[in-house]
Coordinates of C-alpha atoms in Angstrom, one line a residue:
M124 CA 0.0 0.0 0.0
T125 CA 1.2 3.5 -0.8
I126 CA 1.1 5.4 2.5
S127 CA 2.6 8.7 1.5
R128 CA -0.9 10.2 1.0
Y129 CA -1.5 9.6 4.8
K130 CA 1.4 11.7 6.0
M131 CA -1.2 14.4 6.8
L132 CA -2.6 12.1 9.5
V133 CA 0.5 12.0 11.6
D134 CA -0.4 15.2 13.4
V135 CA -4.2 14.7 13.4
H136 CA -5.6 14.5 16.9
G137 CA -6.7 11.0 17.8
F138 CA -5.2 9.0 14.9
N139 CA -2.4 7.5 17.0
T140 CA -1.2 5.2 14.3
K141 CA 2.3 5.1 12.8
L142 CA 2.6 5.3 9.0
K143 CA 4.2 2.0 8.8
D144 CA 1.3 0.4 10.6
I145 CA -1.4 1.8 8.4
P146 CA -1.6 -1.3 6.2
K147 CA -2.3 -3.3 9.3
I148 CA -5.5 -1.4 10.1
P149 CA -8.5 -3.8 9.9
S150 CA -11.1 -3.1 7.3
Q151 CA -13.8 -2.8 10.0
D152 CA -12.0 -0.2 12.1
Y153 CA -13.1 3.3 13.0
R154 CA -9.7 4.5 11.7
Q155 CA -10.9 3.8 8.2
A156 CA -12.8 7.1 8.6
Y157 CA -9.4 9.0 9.0
L158 CA -8.0 7.1 6.0
Y159 CA -11.0 7.9 3.8
A160 CA -10.8 11.6 4.7
A161 CA -7.1 11.6 3.8
D162 CA -7.8 9.8 0.5
I163 CA -10.5 12.4 -0.4
I164 CA -8.5 15.5 0.6
T165 CA -5.3 14.4 -1.2
G166 CA -7.3 13.4 -4.3
H167 CA -6.5 9.7 -4.2
I168 CA -10.2 9.2 -4.4
N169 CA -11.9 11.4 -7.0
S170 CA -14.6 13.4 -5.3
N171 CA -16.7 16.6 -5.7
K172 CA -16.2 19.9 -3.9
Y173 CA -18.6 19.2 -1.0
I174 CA -17.3 15.7 -0.2
K175 CA -13.8 17.3 0.1
L176 CA -15.2 20.0 2.4
A177 CA -17.0 17.4 4.6
C178 CA -13.7 15.5 5.0
Q179 CA -11.7 18.6 5.6
R180 CA -14.2 19.6 8.2
F181 CA -13.7 16.3 10.0
I182 CA -9.9 16.7 10.1
D183 CA -10.2 20.4 11.1
D184 CA -12.6 19.5 13.9
L185 CA -10.3 16.8 15.2
N186 CA -7.5 19.3 15.4
L187 CA -9.7 21.7 17.4
I188 CA -10.5 19.2 20.1
E189 CA -7.8 20.5 22.4
D190 CA -9.1 24.0 22.0
P191 CA -11.1 24.9 25.2
N192 CA -13.5 26.9 23.1
F193 CA -14.4 24.0 20.9
K194 CA -17.4 22.2 22.3
Y195 CA -17.0 18.7 20.9
F196 CA -14.8 15.7 21.1
F197 CA -14.6 12.5 19.0
S198 CA -15.1 9.3 20.9
I199 CA -13.2 6.4 19.4
K200 CA -15.1 4.1 21.6
K201 CA -18.5 5.2 20.3
A202 CA -17.2 5.3 16.7
Q203 CA -15.9 1.7 16.9
R204 CA -19.1 0.6 18.7
I205 CA -21.3 1.6 15.7
V206 CA -18.8 -0.1 13.3
D207 CA -18.9 -3.2 15.5
F208 CA -22.7 -3.2 15.5
Y209 CA -22.8 -3.7 11.7
K210 CA -20.7 -6.8 12.2
H211 CA -23.9 -8.5 13.7
M212 CA -25.8 -7.8 10.5
K213 CA -25.9 -9.9 7.3
H214 CA -26.9 -8.9 3.8
T215 CA -30.5 -9.9 3.0
D216 CA -30.5 -10.0 -0.8
G217 CA -28.5 -10.0 -4.0
D218 CA -25.0 -11.5 -4.6
F219 CA -24.0 -10.7 -1.0
Y220 CA -27.0 -12.6 0.5
G221 CA -26.1 -14.2 3.9
Q222 CA -22.6 -12.6 4.0
P223 CA -21.6 -10.4 7.0
F224 CA -22.2 -6.7 6.4
E225 CA -18.8 -5.1 5.9
L226 CA -18.9 -1.4 5.8
M227 CA -16.9 0.3 3.1
P228 CA -14.6 3.2 4.1
W229 CA -17.0 5.9 3.1
Q230 CA -19.7 4.2 5.1
I231 CA -17.4 4.0 8.2
F232 CA -16.8 7.7 7.7
I233 CA -20.5 8.5 7.8
V234 CA -21.6 6.3 10.7
S235 CA -18.6 7.0 12.9
N236 CA -19.1 10.8 12.4
I237 CA -22.8 10.6 13.3
I238 CA -22.2 8.4 16.4
G239 CA -18.7 9.4 17.4
W240 CA -18.9 13.1 17.8
L241 CA -20.0 14.1 21.4
K242 CA -20.5 17.3 23.3
K243 CA -17.8 18.0 25.9
E244 CA -20.3 19.3 28.4
P245 CA -22.4 16.6 29.9
H246 CA -26.2 16.9 29.6
H247 CA -27.8 18.7 32.5
R248 CA -30.2 15.8 33.2
S249 CA -28.5 12.6 32.2
K250 CA -25.0 13.8 33.1
K251 CA -23.8 12.0 30.0
H252 CA -21.9 13.2 27.0
I253 CA -24.5 13.3 24.3
R254 CA -24.1 13.3 20.5
R255 CA -23.2 16.5 18.6
F256 CA -25.1 15.7 15.4
T257 CA -28.9 15.8 15.6
E258 CA -29.4 16.2 11.9
A259 CA -27.6 14.2 9.1
Q260 CA -28.0 14.1 5.3
L261 CA -26.7 11.5 2.9
W262 CA -27.3 12.4 -0.7
V263 CA -26.0 9.7 -3.0
A264 CA -26.9 8.1 -6.3
R265 CA -29.0 4.9 -6.4
K266 CA -27.8 1.4 -5.9
N267 CA -24.9 2.5 -3.6
G268 CA -26.3 0.8 -0.5
K269 CA -27.8 3.8 1.3
S270 CA -31.0 1.9 2.4
A271 CA -28.9 -0.9 3.9
L272 CA -26.7 1.7 5.7
S273 CA -29.6 3.6 7.1
S274 CA -31.4 0.3 8.1
G275 CA -28.4 -0.5 10.2
L276 CA -28.4 3.0 11.8
A277 CA -32.1 2.6 12.5
L278 CA -31.5 -0.7 14.2
Y279 CA -28.7 0.8 16.3
Y280 CA -31.0 3.6 17.5
F281 CA -33.8 1.0 18.1
L282 CA -31.8 -1.7 19.8
A283 CA -28.5 -0.5 21.1
D284 CA -28.6 3.2 21.9
G285 CA -29.8 2.9 25.4
E286 CA -32.7 5.3 24.8
H287 CA -35.7 4.4 26.9
G288 CA -39.0 4.2 25.0
A289 CA -37.2 5.0 21.7
Q290 CA -39.5 5.8 18.8
I291 CA -37.9 5.1 15.4
Y292 CA -39.7 6.1 12.2
S293 CA -39.0 5.5 8.6
V294 CA -40.9 8.1 6.6
G295 CA -41.4 8.2 2.9
P296 CA -43.5 9.8 0.1
S297 CA -45.8 6.7 0.4
L298 CA -46.1 3.9 2.8
K299 CA -44.5 1.6 0.2
Q300 CA -41.4 3.8 0.0
A301 CA -41.3 4.2 3.8
K302 CA -41.3 0.4 4.2
I303 CA -38.2 0.0 2.1
V304 CA -35.8 0.9 4.9
Y305 CA -38.1 -0.7 7.5
D306 CA -38.5 -4.0 5.6
Q307 CA -34.7 -4.1 5.2
S308 CA -34.4 -3.8 8.9
T309 CA -36.9 -6.6 9.6
K310 CA -34.9 -8.9 7.2
I311 CA -31.7 -8.0 9.0
I312 CA -33.3 -8.7 12.4
N313 CA -34.3 -12.2 11.2
G314 CA -30.6 -13.0 11.2
M315 CA -29.8 -11.5 14.6
P316 CA -30.1 -13.0 18.1
V317 CA -32.5 -10.3 19.2
K318 CA -35.3 -12.0 17.2
Y319 CA -35.4 -14.7 20.0
D320 CA -35.4 -12.1 22.8
K321 CA -38.7 -12.2 24.7
A322 CA -38.7 -8.4 24.8
F323 CA -38.8 -8.3 21.0
K324 CA -42.2 -8.4 19.2
Q325 CA -43.1 -7.9 15.6
R326 CA -46.6 -6.7 15.1
F327 CA -48.9 -5.2 12.5
D328 CA -47.9 -1.7 13.5
G329 CA -44.2 -2.2 13.5
M330 CA -41.4 -3.8 15.7
H331 CA -41.3 -3.5 19.4
Y332 CA -38.4 -4.0 21.8
G333 CA -39.3 -3.5 25.4
N334 CA -41.1 -0.1 25.4
S335 CA -39.3 1.0 22.2
K336 CA -40.9 0.8 18.7
Y337 CA -39.9 1.1 15.1
Q338 CA -42.4 1.6 12.4
P339 CA -42.9 3.0 8.8
L340 CA -45.0 6.1 8.3
A341 CA -46.5 7.6 5.1
N342 CA -46.0 11.1 4.0
N343 CA -48.9 13.0 5.7
S344 CA -48.1 15.8 8.1
S345 CA -51.7 16.2 9.2
T346 CA -51.8 12.8 11.0
L347 CA -48.4 12.7 12.7
D348 CA -48.8 15.0 15.7
G349 CA -48.0 13.6 19.1
L350 CA -44.9 11.6 18.2
S351 CA -41.7 11.6 20.3
S352 CA -39.1 10.5 17.8
H353 CA -35.6 9.4 18.7
L354 CA -34.7 8.7 15.0
V355 CA -36.5 9.8 11.9
V356 CA -35.3 8.3 8.6
C357 CA -36.5 10.6 5.8
D358 CA -36.3 8.3 2.8
E359 CA -36.2 9.7 -0.8
I360 CA -37.1 13.1 0.4
H361 CA -36.8 14.4 -3.2
E362 CA -40.3 12.9 -3.8
W363 CA -41.9 14.6 -0.8
T364 CA -44.7 17.0 -1.8
D365 CA -45.7 17.9 1.7
R366 CA -43.2 20.6 2.8
N367 CA -44.6 20.6 6.3
L368 CA -43.8 17.0 7.0
Y369 CA -40.1 17.5 7.7
G370 CA -40.9 20.3 10.2
V371 CA -43.5 18.1 11.9
M372 CA -41.1 15.2 12.3
D373 CA -38.3 17.5 13.4
T374 CA -40.5 19.0 16.0
S375 CA -41.4 15.5 17.2
T376 CA -37.7 15.0 18.4
G377 CA -37.9 17.9 20.8
A378 CA -38.2 15.8 24.0
R379 CA -35.2 13.7 23.2
T380 CA -31.7 14.5 24.4
Q381 CA -29.8 13.1 21.3
P382 CA -32.3 12.4 18.5
L383 CA -31.4 12.3 14.8
M384 CA -33.2 13.6 11.7
L385 CA -31.6 11.4 9.0
V386 CA -32.2 12.3 5.3
I387 CA -31.2 9.6 2.8
S388 CA -32.1 10.4 -0.8
T389 CA -31.0 10.8 -4.4
A390 CA -31.7 14.0 -6.3
G391 CA -34.9 14.6 -8.2
T392 CA -36.9 16.9 -10.4
I393 CA -39.1 18.7 -7.8
L394 CA -37.0 21.9 -7.6
D395 CA -39.4 23.9 -5.3
G396 CA -39.7 21.2 -2.6
I397 CA -38.1 20.6 0.8
A398 CA -35.4 18.4 -0.7
V399 CA -33.7 21.3 -2.6
D400 CA -33.9 23.5 0.5
L401 CA -32.2 20.9 2.7
Y402 CA -29.6 20.2 0.0
K403 CA -28.7 23.8 -0.4
R404 CA -28.6 24.3 3.4
G405 CA -26.0 21.5 3.5
Q406 CA -24.0 23.2 0.8
R407 CA -24.1 26.5 2.7
M408 CA -23.0 24.8 5.9
L409 CA -20.0 23.2 4.2
D410 CA -19.2 26.5 2.4
K411 CA -19.2 28.1 5.9
V412 CA -21.9 30.6 4.8
I413 CA -24.0 29.4 7.8
Q414 CA -22.9 27.8 11.0
A415 CA -24.6 24.5 11.9
D416 CA -22.5 22.5 14.3
H417 CA -25.3 20.1 14.9
M418 CA -25.6 19.1 11.2
F419 CA -23.6 16.4 9.3
T420 CA -24.0 16.2 5.6
M421 CA -22.5 14.2 2.7
L422 CA -23.4 15.5 -0.8
Y423 CA -22.2 12.9 -3.3
G424 CA -22.6 14.0 -6.9
I425 CA -20.7 15.4 -9.9
D426 CA -19.3 18.9 -10.0
E427 CA -21.0 21.6 -12.1
D428 CA -18.6 21.5 -15.0
D429 CA -18.1 17.7 -15.2
D430 CA -18.9 15.8 -18.3
Y431 CA -21.8 13.5 -17.5
F432 CA -20.5 10.7 -19.6
T433 CA -16.9 10.6 -18.5
E434 CA -16.4 7.4 -16.4
E435 CA -13.8 9.0 -14.1
T436 CA -16.5 11.4 -12.7
W437 CA -19.0 8.7 -11.9
I438 CA -17.3 7.8 -8.6
K439 CA -18.1 11.3 -7.3
A440 CA -21.8 10.3 -7.1
N441 CA -21.3 6.6 -6.6
P442 CA -18.9 5.8 -3.8
A443 CA -19.8 2.1 -4.0
L444 CA -19.2 1.9 -7.8
G445 CA -17.5 -1.4 -8.7
V446 CA -18.3 -2.9 -5.3
V447 CA -22.1 -2.8 -4.9
K448 CA -23.0 -0.9 -8.0
E449 CA -22.0 -2.5 -11.3
L450 CA -19.8 -0.4 -13.6
A451 CA -21.2 -2.3 -16.6
D452 CA -24.7 -1.3 -15.7
M453 CA -23.6 2.3 -15.3
R454 CA -22.1 2.2 -18.7
K455 CA -25.3 0.9 -20.2
Q456 CA -27.4 3.6 -18.5
A457 CA -25.0 6.3 -19.7
A458 CA -25.1 5.0 -23.3
T459 CA -28.9 5.1 -23.3
A460 CA -29.0 8.6 -21.7
R461 CA -26.5 9.9 -24.3
D462 CA -28.9 8.9 -27.1
L463 CA -32.4 9.4 -25.5
V464 CA -33.6 12.6 -24.0
S465 CA -36.3 10.8 -22.2
E466 CA -33.7 8.9 -20.2
R467 CA -31.3 11.8 -19.5
N468 CA -33.0 13.2 -16.5
G469 CA -33.3 9.8 -15.0
F470 CA -29.6 9.2 -15.5
L471 CA -28.6 12.5 -14.0
T472 CA -30.9 12.3 -11.0
K473 CA -30.6 8.6 -10.2
H474 CA -27.1 7.9 -11.2
L475 CA -25.2 11.2 -10.9
N476 CA -27.3 12.7 -8.1
V477 CA -28.1 16.0 -10.0
F478 CA -31.3 17.9 -9.4
C479 CA -32.9 18.6 -12.9
H480 CA -35.7 20.6 -14.3
S481 CA -38.7 18.3 -14.8
E482 CA -39.3 19.5 -18.4
K483 CA -37.0 19.7 -21.4
V484 CA -37.1 19.8 -25.2
W485 CA -37.7 16.3 -26.4
L486 CA -37.0 15.4 -30.0
K487 CA -34.0 16.6 -31.9
K488 CA -34.5 17.9 -35.5
Q489 CA -31.5 15.9 -36.7
D490 CA -33.1 12.7 -35.5
L491 CA -36.4 13.5 -37.2
D492 CA -34.5 14.3 -40.4
K493 CA -33.2 10.7 -40.4
C494 CA -36.9 9.5 -40.4
I495 CA -38.0 11.3 -43.6
L496 CA -38.9 8.9 -46.4
E497 CA -40.8 9.3 -49.6
M498 CA -43.6 6.8 -49.4
D499 CA -46.4 5.9 -51.8
F500 CA -49.3 4.8 -49.6
E501 CA -51.4 4.1 -52.7
S502 CA -49.1 1.2 -53.6
D503 CA -50.5 -2.2 -53.1
K504 CA -47.7 -3.2 -50.7
Y505 CA -49.2 -1.1 -47.9
K506 CA -52.5 -3.0 -48.2
K507 CA -50.8 -6.2 -46.8
Y508 CA -49.2 -4.5 -43.8
D509 CA -50.9 -4.3 -40.4
C510 CA -52.2 -0.8 -39.9
Y511 CA -52.8 0.9 -36.5
I512 CA -54.7 4.2 -36.3
G513 CA -54.6 6.7 -33.5
A514 CA -56.5 9.9 -33.2
D515 CA -56.2 13.1 -31.2
L516 CA -59.5 14.9 -31.4
A517 CA -60.3 18.6 -30.8
Q518 CA -63.4 20.6 -31.7
K519 CA -62.5 24.2 -30.8
I520 CA -58.9 25.5 -30.6
D521 CA -56.6 22.5 -31.2
L522 CA -55.7 20.5 -34.2
T523 CA -57.5 17.2 -34.9
A524 CA -55.0 14.6 -36.0
V525 CA -55.3 11.1 -37.3
S526 CA -52.2 8.9 -37.6
A527 CA -52.0 5.6 -39.5
V528 CA -48.9 3.6 -38.7
F529 CA -48.0 0.6 -40.9
K530 CA -45.7 -2.1 -39.6
V531 CA -43.3 -2.9 -42.4
P532 CA -41.3 -6.2 -42.0
E533 CA -37.5 -6.2 -42.3
T534 CA -37.7 -8.0 -45.7
D535 CA -39.4 -4.9 -47.2
T536 CA -37.1 -2.2 -45.8
Q537 CA -33.8 -0.8 -47.0
S538 CA -32.5 -0.8 -43.4
G539 CA -33.1 -4.5 -43.0
K540 CA -35.0 -3.7 -39.8
V541 CA -38.7 -3.7 -38.9
E542 CA -39.9 -0.1 -39.7
Y543 CA -43.1 1.8 -38.9
H544 CA -44.3 4.0 -41.8
M545 CA -46.6 6.8 -40.7
M546 CA -49.4 8.6 -42.7
Q547 CA -50.9 11.7 -41.1
K548 CA -54.2 13.6 -41.6
H549 CA -54.8 17.0 -39.9
Y550 CA -57.9 19.1 -39.5
I551 CA -58.5 22.5 -38.0
S552 CA -61.6 24.7 -37.9
R553 CA -61.7 28.2 -39.2
G554 CA -62.9 29.3 -35.8
A555 CA -59.7 27.9 -34.2
I556 CA -57.6 29.7 -36.9
N557 CA -59.3 33.0 -36.1
K558 CA -58.3 32.7 -32.4
A559 CA -54.7 32.0 -33.2
S560 CA -51.9 34.6 -33.4
E561 CA -51.1 36.1 -36.8
Q562 CA -47.9 34.1 -37.0
V563 CA -49.6 30.8 -36.3
Q564 CA -52.5 31.7 -38.7
N565 CA -49.9 32.2 -41.5
L566 CA -48.4 28.7 -40.7
Y567 CA -51.9 27.1 -40.9
E568 CA -52.5 28.7 -44.3
V569 CA -49.1 27.6 -45.7
W570 CA -49.6 24.0 -44.4
S571 CA -53.1 24.0 -46.0
Q572 CA -51.6 25.0 -49.4
M573 CA -49.0 22.3 -49.1
G574 CA -51.6 19.7 -48.5
Y575 CA -50.7 18.8 -44.9
L576 CA -53.7 20.5 -43.2
E577 CA -57.4 20.5 -44.1
I578 CA -59.2 23.7 -42.9
V579 CA -62.8 23.1 -41.9
E580 CA -65.0 26.2 -42.7
S581 CA -66.9 26.2 -39.4
S582 CA -66.4 27.2 -35.8
I583 CA -65.6 23.6 -34.7
T584 CA -64.2 20.5 -36.4
D585 CA -66.8 18.1 -37.7
F586 CA -66.0 14.7 -36.3
D587 CA -68.0 13.2 -39.3
L588 CA -65.0 14.0 -41.4
V589 CA -62.8 12.0 -39.1
R590 CA -65.2 9.1 -39.1
D591 CA -65.4 9.0 -42.9
Y592 CA -61.6 9.2 -43.2
I593 CA -61.1 6.3 -40.8
L594 CA -63.8 4.3 -42.6
D595 CA -62.0 4.9 -45.8
L596 CA -58.7 3.8 -44.3
S597 CA -60.4 0.6 -43.0
K598 CA -61.7 -0.3 -46.4
K599 CA -58.4 0.3 -48.1
Y600 CA -55.9 -1.2 -45.5
K601 CA -55.6 -4.0 -43.0
V602 CA -56.6 -1.9 -39.9
I603 CA -56.0 -3.8 -36.7
D604 CA -56.9 -1.2 -34.1
V605 CA -58.3 2.3 -34.0
A606 CA -57.3 4.1 -30.8
F607 CA -58.9 7.2 -29.2
D608 CA -58.8 9.0 -25.9
P609 CA -62.4 8.6 -24.7
A610 CA -62.3 12.0 -23.1
Q611 CA -63.0 13.6 -26.5
G612 CA -64.1 10.9 -28.8
N613 CA -66.5 8.7 -26.9
Q614 CA -69.4 9.3 -29.3
L615 CA -67.3 8.8 -32.4
M616 CA -65.8 5.6 -30.9
N617 CA -69.2 4.1 -30.2
D618 CA -70.3 5.0 -33.8
L619 CA -67.3 3.2 -35.3
R620 CA -67.6 0.2 -33.0
N621 CA -71.3 -0.3 -33.0
N622 CA -72.4 0.8 -36.5
H623 CA -69.3 -0.1 -38.6
G624 CA -67.7 -3.0 -36.8
I625 CA -64.3 -1.3 -36.3
N626 CA -62.1 -2.6 -33.5
V627 CA -61.9 0.5 -31.3
V628 CA -59.6 0.7 -28.3
E629 CA -59.6 3.3 -25.5
V630 CA -56.2 4.8 -24.8
K631 CA -56.4 7.5 -22.1
Q632 CA -53.7 10.1 -22.6
T633 CA -52.3 9.8 -19.0
P634 CA -48.6 9.7 -18.1
V635 CA -48.8 6.2 -16.9
N636 CA -50.6 4.9 -20.0
L637 CA -48.3 6.7 -22.4
N638 CA -45.0 6.4 -20.5
E639 CA -43.8 3.3 -22.3
P640 CA -44.9 4.4 -25.8
V641 CA -43.2 7.8 -25.4
K642 CA -39.9 6.2 -24.4
R643 CA -40.0 3.5 -27.1
I644 CA -41.1 5.9 -29.9
E645 CA -38.1 8.1 -29.1
A646 CA -35.9 5.1 -29.4
M647 CA -37.5 4.3 -32.8
I648 CA -36.9 7.9 -34.0
V649 CA -33.3 7.9 -32.8
D650 CA -32.8 4.6 -34.6
G651 CA -34.4 5.9 -37.8
R652 CA -37.1 3.2 -37.8
L653 CA -40.2 5.5 -37.6
K654 CA -40.7 6.9 -41.1
Y655 CA -42.8 9.9 -42.2
N656 CA -43.1 11.9 -45.4
G657 CA -41.8 15.2 -44.2
D658 CA -45.2 16.4 -42.9
K659 CA -44.7 20.0 -41.6
V660 CA -47.6 19.8 -39.2
F661 CA -46.0 16.7 -37.6
E662 CA -42.6 18.4 -37.4
Y663 CA -44.2 21.5 -35.8
C664 CA -45.9 19.4 -33.2
C665 CA -42.6 17.6 -32.4
S666 CA -40.8 20.9 -32.0
N667 CA -43.3 22.0 -29.4
A668 CA -43.1 18.8 -27.3
L669 CA -41.4 19.0 -23.9
L670 CA -40.7 15.9 -21.9
K671 CA -42.0 16.1 -18.3
N672 CA -40.5 13.8 -15.6
H673 CA -42.8 12.4 -12.9
N674 CA -42.1 10.2 -10.0
N675 CA -41.1 6.5 -10.6
N676 CA -39.4 7.3 -13.9
I677 CA -42.7 8.1 -15.6
V678 CA -42.5 10.7 -18.4
S679 CA -45.2 12.5 -20.4
I680 CA -45.4 15.0 -23.3
V681 CA -46.4 18.6 -22.5
K682 CA -46.2 21.8 -24.5
N683 CA -44.5 25.0 -23.6
A684 CA -47.4 27.4 -24.2
N685 CA -51.1 27.1 -24.8
E686 CA -50.9 28.1 -28.4
D687 CA -48.3 25.4 -29.2
K688 CA -49.7 22.2 -30.6
T689 CA -48.6 18.6 -30.1
D690 CA -51.8 16.9 -31.4
S691 CA -50.1 15.3 -34.5
L692 CA -47.4 13.8 -32.3
M693 CA -49.9 12.5 -29.7
A694 CA -52.0 10.8 -32.4
M695 CA -48.9 9.0 -33.6
I696 CA -48.0 7.9 -30.0
V697 CA -51.6 6.6 -29.5
A698 CA -51.4 4.7 -32.7
A699 CA -48.0 3.2 -32.1
S700 CA -49.0 2.2 -28.6
R701 CA -51.3 -0.4 -30.2
I702 CA -48.7 -2.2 -32.3
T703 CA -48.1 -5.8 -31.4
E704 CA -46.3 -8.7 -33.0
E705 CA -48.3 -11.7 -34.1
S706 CA -47.0 -13.5 -31.0
N707 CA -48.5 -10.7 -28.9
R708 CA -45.1 -9.3 -28.1
S709 CA -45.2 -5.6 -28.1
I710 CA -43.4 -3.3 -30.4
Y711 CA -41.1 -2.4 -27.5
E712 CA -39.4 -5.7 -27.5
D713 CA -38.0 -4.9 -30.9
M714 CA -36.0 -2.2 -29.1
R715 CA -34.5 -4.3 -26.3
G716 CA -31.0 -3.8 -27.7
L717 CA -31.4 -0.1 -27.7
V718 CA -32.9 0.7 -24.3
S719 CA -33.4 -1.0 -21.0
T720 CA -36.7 -2.7 -20.4
K721 CA -36.5 -2.2 -16.7
Y722 CA -38.9 0.5 -15.7

């Protein structure tokens, strides 16, 4: 081992280890916290600005212990005790199932800081030295083991902290999320001797040990008054929509002498929520803009000017990369995000721990240009292909669009791949044109002259035109499904289904329903497999489409302004969502080599 980078530790208060003995330090030893800090500060481990500041703060505070004005000291006994506690735990799933839980150096740094720093002045009631940190934040990318780490801390506060009547709560944006940490703790307990202790009970409302309890709670501040929390684990706080919840839970710790509000989260897309406030507060503390001696924070993530797709930067957000988190999977996620806008926010937030705006421009013009193909839909070959029709209907101010998508087998394409050839039909009423701006009115007139738009000389669009057009398509081509959003086309749907025998399918334009089609269609466009004839209305609608990120990796299409139109694009998405293989495999399985199917 190269130990020159540890020379800075020789004079650090409390290290008490000769340089030549550093290689002999066991892996599960509190001194790994010192070594981790030295590795970060000297650049041996690549890290961002705020992890460097957190490690420097640790070293600086150690060197202040002898200062009579400094109020805290670092208990090596307490620090080692929490590290030893994890030795009683075993992994509960994955490749490490059943193996002893061995903390990595960055994890030892975190838990030994939270538990090891104490106040010099004993508490006036208990006469004991109580913990310095009552608030802690761990911001780190997904799949780095933060849930397992926090589960262990929760069990320590629940079982081994000596707090009478301790109340431990795992709180999340939903009960399902809150139970992730809690359920991990229950699995861990199943492998610990405490399971057989008569004082331990597992009930419907949580776990009980003597008069202490540990339970999950859903995100609802109005129902959580009256708690007396010893530890609150705030899981995935980036998804919390109730800003009051953190304050309610923080207030619930007021009667405890050494409680902890523990935030564990990745970044997200809600930029006006409590998560960003807490994250920025941690930054200001480490920047020494504010003083918060009671707060410990670790903000893993890339620096502002880093290249998202440079592998050397990924370790900044993923301290367990190559150990718990697979590098190969990270590379795959990065490759997908590089090509697909719909995946980029997910990559940045979940894998690089970057807060992102929830909306962004979706389709690139250069990708659409690759999809332009001169097609003769009057040729007999299109009569043998499966045809799927989608419609986006509007009577007053929007466009009405009908999209027919033909599935063309690889034997009939120049690319040698299955392609999807699209034919569009657009309508707009004169009344809608008159309400538009002069600029948009001019666009409508030009598109009409080019044959891409049919202007209906009335105040609203006549759906009889749409019905007749769909019936004409059904007579000419092998139409499999006709899909509508029932919110606008219920009467038309019933007419086509009941009076004309058309197979009509309801496709509600909700984020959940269209999440998969939106992502896969983007992949088809990037791959040049969705073909259109250069339709200017379709291109205009694509240029107005913004991608909005929701929770659980759900995306949807929105527009930037009320006057912007996306109707042609939405009709295509609705149509393409119905395409299936003869074996009932969806169109999306064709794309399995291009994007992940894990959503």
